[in-house]
């Protein structure tokens, strides 16, 4: 089966840096994705890793270690609008299926 | 249209009735996905279409759920004899062939009374 774990909730301060971890156990790994979802809205794509290492995209970076089944999303210079749920998702070769974690709710406080 | 659209945006139905949910993907996107999201939960994969065919239907929760896609475009998800546990947000996403990401629609919020 597929197993994706991420913390349920995190709190951080405006202007700070926060790291959201995701661990996974899957067969046929074919990429790891991070999505942002504001309450009551659809998820929007943030980042994608298929090879080990760090992908940087403005204030957001994502890291992948395939041997450890581990990824993290790093958010810098936090803003109040970053308060949202962050979903980790793994794509597998089997029919391009995506498996999502339950999401990490990030609360950014002033 | 610019993005993925879904209709209806909200649906309230009585237990036992059938419902049909519609998804219009981004033009030219060959891959289409249906997910279900219960309150405060992650996304549960339901079914994936490549063109008009669904190579993997294993995510459908029961035989009351079915989906089809015609013309490589519009898809409908049908739930027969709805139950209260079917209440959730049903999200559709599309992706270009070989695309790295999915673009999500706004979802249909289904409430079964």
PDB file of C-alpha atoms in Angstrom, chain A residues 3-107:
ATOM      1  CA  UNK A   3       1.563   5.612   3.158  1.00  0.00           C
ATOM      2  CA  UNK A   4       2.150   9.356   3.309  1.00  0.00           C
ATOM      3  CA  UNK A   5       2.634  11.148   6.619  1.00  0.00           C
ATOM      4  CA  UNK A   6       2.823  14.816   7.447  1.00  0.00           C
ATOM      5  CA  UNK A   7       2.141  16.782  10.647  1.00  0.00           C
ATOM      6  CA  UNK A   8      -1.450  17.774  11.191  1.00  0.00           C
ATOM      7  CA  UNK A   9      -0.886  21.360  12.215  1.00  0.00           C
ATOM      8  CA  UNK A  10       1.918  23.888  12.662  1.00  0.00           C
ATOM      9  CA  UNK A  11       2.125  27.472  13.866  1.00  0.00           C
ATOM     10  CA  UNK A  12       4.748  30.030  12.867  1.00  0.00           C
ATOM     11  CA  UNK A  13       5.290  33.759  13.084  1.00  0.00           C
ATOM     12  CA  UNK A  14       5.061  36.264  10.260  1.00  0.00           C
ATOM     13  CA  UNK A  15       8.497  36.851   8.739  1.00  0.00           C
ATOM     14  CA  UNK A  16       9.909  33.575  10.013  1.00  0.00           C
ATOM     15  CA  UNK A  17      10.885  30.359   8.222  1.00  0.00           C
ATOM     16  CA  UNK A  18       8.920  27.134   8.552  1.00  0.00           C
ATOM     17  CA  UNK A  19       9.682  23.604   7.352  1.00  0.00           C
ATOM     18  CA  UNK A  20       6.873  21.137   6.697  1.00  0.00           C
ATOM     19  CA  UNK A  21       8.000  17.511   6.519  1.00  0.00           C
ATOM     20  CA  UNK A  22       6.522  14.640   4.562  1.00  0.00           C
ATOM     21  CA  UNK A  23       7.531  11.000   4.715  1.00  0.00           C
ATOM     22  CA  UNK A  24       6.270   8.388   2.329  1.00  0.00           C
ATOM     23  CA  UNK A  25       6.339   4.681   1.639  1.00  0.00           C
ATOM     24  CA  UNK A  26       5.261   3.877  -1.889  1.00  0.00           C
ATOM     25  CA  UNK A  27       6.075   1.513  -4.700  1.00  0.00           C
ATOM     26  CA  UNK A  28       6.774   2.842  -8.168  1.00  0.00           C
ATOM     27  CA  UNK A  29       7.707   6.361  -7.044  1.00  0.00           C
ATOM     28  CA  UNK A  30       7.481   8.858  -9.889  1.00  0.00           C
ATOM     29  CA  UNK A  31       7.621  12.275  -8.281  1.00  0.00           C
ATOM     30  CA  UNK A  32       6.640  14.224  -5.193  1.00  0.00           C
ATOM     31  CA  UNK A  33       4.394  17.263  -5.310  1.00  0.00           C
ATOM     32  CA  UNK A  34       3.417  19.987  -2.874  1.00  0.00           C
ATOM     33  CA  UNK A  35       0.100  21.802  -3.105  1.00  0.00           C
ATOM     34  CA  UNK A  36      -1.319  24.732  -1.156  1.00  0.00           C
ATOM     35  CA  UNK A  37      -4.986  24.755  -0.240  1.00  0.00           C
ATOM     36  CA  UNK A  38      -6.719  27.719   1.359  1.00  0.00           C
ATOM     37  CA  UNK A  39      -9.850  26.929   3.330  1.00  0.00           C
ATOM     38  CA  UNK A  40     -12.794  26.298   1.051  1.00  0.00           C
ATOM     39  CA  UNK A  41     -10.692  26.463  -2.101  1.00  0.00           C
ATOM     40  CA  UNK A  42      -9.135  23.979  -4.507  1.00  0.00           C
ATOM     41  CA  UNK A  43      -5.477  22.966  -4.160  1.00  0.00           C
ATOM     42  CA  UNK A  44      -2.920  24.890  -6.212  1.00  0.00           C
ATOM     43  CA  UNK A  45       0.431  23.534  -7.341  1.00  0.00           C
ATOM     44  CA  UNK A  46       3.549  24.720  -5.505  1.00  0.00           C
ATOM     45  CA  UNK A  47       6.450  22.463  -6.411  1.00  0.00           C
ATOM     46  CA  UNK A  48       7.577  19.169  -7.882  1.00  0.00           C
ATOM     47  CA  UNK A  49      10.628  16.973  -7.181  1.00  0.00           C
ATOM     48  CA  UNK A  50      11.539  13.785  -8.983  1.00  0.00           C
ATOM     49  CA  UNK A  51      15.302  13.788  -8.334  1.00  0.00           C
ATOM     50  CA  UNK A  52      17.072  14.182  -5.012  1.00  0.00           C
ATOM     51  CA  UNK A  53      17.912  17.684  -3.930  1.00  0.00           C
ATOM     52  CA  UNK A  54      16.481  21.116  -3.420  1.00  0.00           C
ATOM     53  CA  UNK A  55      14.193  22.975  -5.807  1.00  0.00           C
ATOM     54  CA  UNK A  56      13.877  26.675  -5.094  1.00  0.00           C
ATOM     55  CA  UNK A  57      11.013  28.831  -6.259  1.00  0.00           C
ATOM     56  CA  UNK A  58      10.975  32.285  -4.723  1.00  0.00           C
ATOM     57  CA  UNK A  59      10.008  32.090  -1.061  1.00  0.00           C
ATOM     58  CA  UNK A  60       9.199  28.386  -1.402  1.00  0.00           C
ATOM     59  CA  UNK A  61      11.693  25.519  -1.668  1.00  0.00           C
ATOM     60  CA  UNK A  62      11.158  21.793  -1.690  1.00  0.00           C
ATOM     61  CA  UNK A  63      13.623  19.035  -0.916  1.00  0.00           C
ATOM     62  CA  UNK A  64      13.551  15.341  -1.763  1.00  0.00           C
ATOM     63  CA  UNK A  65      15.522  12.316  -0.595  1.00  0.00           C
ATOM     64  CA  UNK A  66      14.269   9.228  -2.398  1.00  0.00           C
ATOM     65  CA  UNK A  67      16.440   6.837  -0.408  1.00  0.00           C
ATOM     66  CA  UNK A  68      14.905   8.110   2.832  1.00  0.00           C
ATOM     67  CA  UNK A  69      11.374   8.527   1.501  1.00  0.00           C
ATOM     68  CA  UNK A  70      11.443  12.079   2.776  1.00  0.00           C
ATOM     69  CA  UNK A  71      10.576  15.523   1.524  1.00  0.00           C
ATOM     70  CA  UNK A  72      10.122  18.930   3.058  1.00  0.00           C
ATOM     71  CA  UNK A  73       8.610  22.210   1.990  1.00  0.00           C
ATOM     72  CA  UNK A  74      10.412  25.304   3.227  1.00  0.00           C
ATOM     73  CA  UNK A  75       8.581  28.608   3.399  1.00  0.00           C
ATOM     74  CA  UNK A  76      10.662  31.732   3.982  1.00  0.00           C
ATOM     75  CA  UNK A  77       9.637  35.247   4.992  1.00  0.00           C
ATOM     76  CA  UNK A  78       6.232  34.009   6.057  1.00  0.00           C
ATOM     77  CA  UNK A  79       3.243  36.174   5.279  1.00  0.00           C
ATOM     78  CA  UNK A  80      -0.228  36.053   6.766  1.00  0.00           C
ATOM     79  CA  UNK A  81      -1.586  34.873   3.408  1.00  0.00           C
ATOM     80  CA  UNK A  82       0.548  31.719   3.741  1.00  0.00           C
ATOM     81  CA  UNK A  83      -1.943  30.451   6.330  1.00  0.00           C
ATOM     82  CA  UNK A  84      -3.343  27.419   4.532  1.00  0.00           C
ATOM     83  CA  UNK A  85      -3.103  23.653   4.352  1.00  0.00           C
ATOM     84  CA  UNK A  86      -0.094  22.189   2.572  1.00  0.00           C
ATOM     85  CA  UNK A  87      -0.599  18.843   0.881  1.00  0.00           C
ATOM     86  CA  UNK A  88       2.182  16.414   0.061  1.00  0.00           C
ATOM     87  CA  UNK A  89       1.404  14.070  -2.840  1.00  0.00           C
ATOM     88  CA  UNK A  90       3.289  11.192  -4.396  1.00  0.00           C
ATOM     89  CA  UNK A  91       2.818  10.130  -8.010  1.00  0.00           C
ATOM     90  CA  UNK A  92       3.412   6.485  -8.876  1.00  0.00           C
ATOM     91  CA  UNK A  93       4.126   4.840 -12.196  1.00  0.00           C
ATOM     92  CA  UNK A  94       1.032   2.714 -11.900  1.00  0.00           C
ATOM     93  CA  UNK A  95      -1.358   4.654 -14.123  1.00  0.00           C
ATOM     94  CA  UNK A  96       0.032   8.005 -12.984  1.00  0.00           C
ATOM     95  CA  UNK A  97      -1.885   7.743  -9.744  1.00  0.00           C
ATOM     96  CA  UNK A  98      -1.447  10.411  -7.085  1.00  0.00           C
ATOM     97  CA  UNK A  99      -1.573   9.677  -3.372  1.00  0.00           C
ATOM     98  CA  UNK A 100      -2.103  12.639  -1.080  1.00  0.00           C
ATOM     99  CA  UNK A 101      -1.236  13.079   2.567  1.00  0.00           C
ATOM    100  CA  UNK A 102      -3.861  14.464   4.932  1.00  0.00           C
ATOM    101  CA  UNK A 103      -2.293  17.908   4.773  1.00  0.00           C
ATOM    102  CA  UNK A 104      -0.553  20.189   7.255  1.00  0.00           C
ATOM    103  CA  UNK A 105      -2.541  23.179   8.416  1.00  0.00           C
ATOM    104  CA  UNK A 106      -0.167  26.130   8.811  1.00  0.00           C
ATOM    105  CA  UNK A 107      -1.218  29.004  11.029  1.00  0.00           C
TER     106      UNK A 107
END
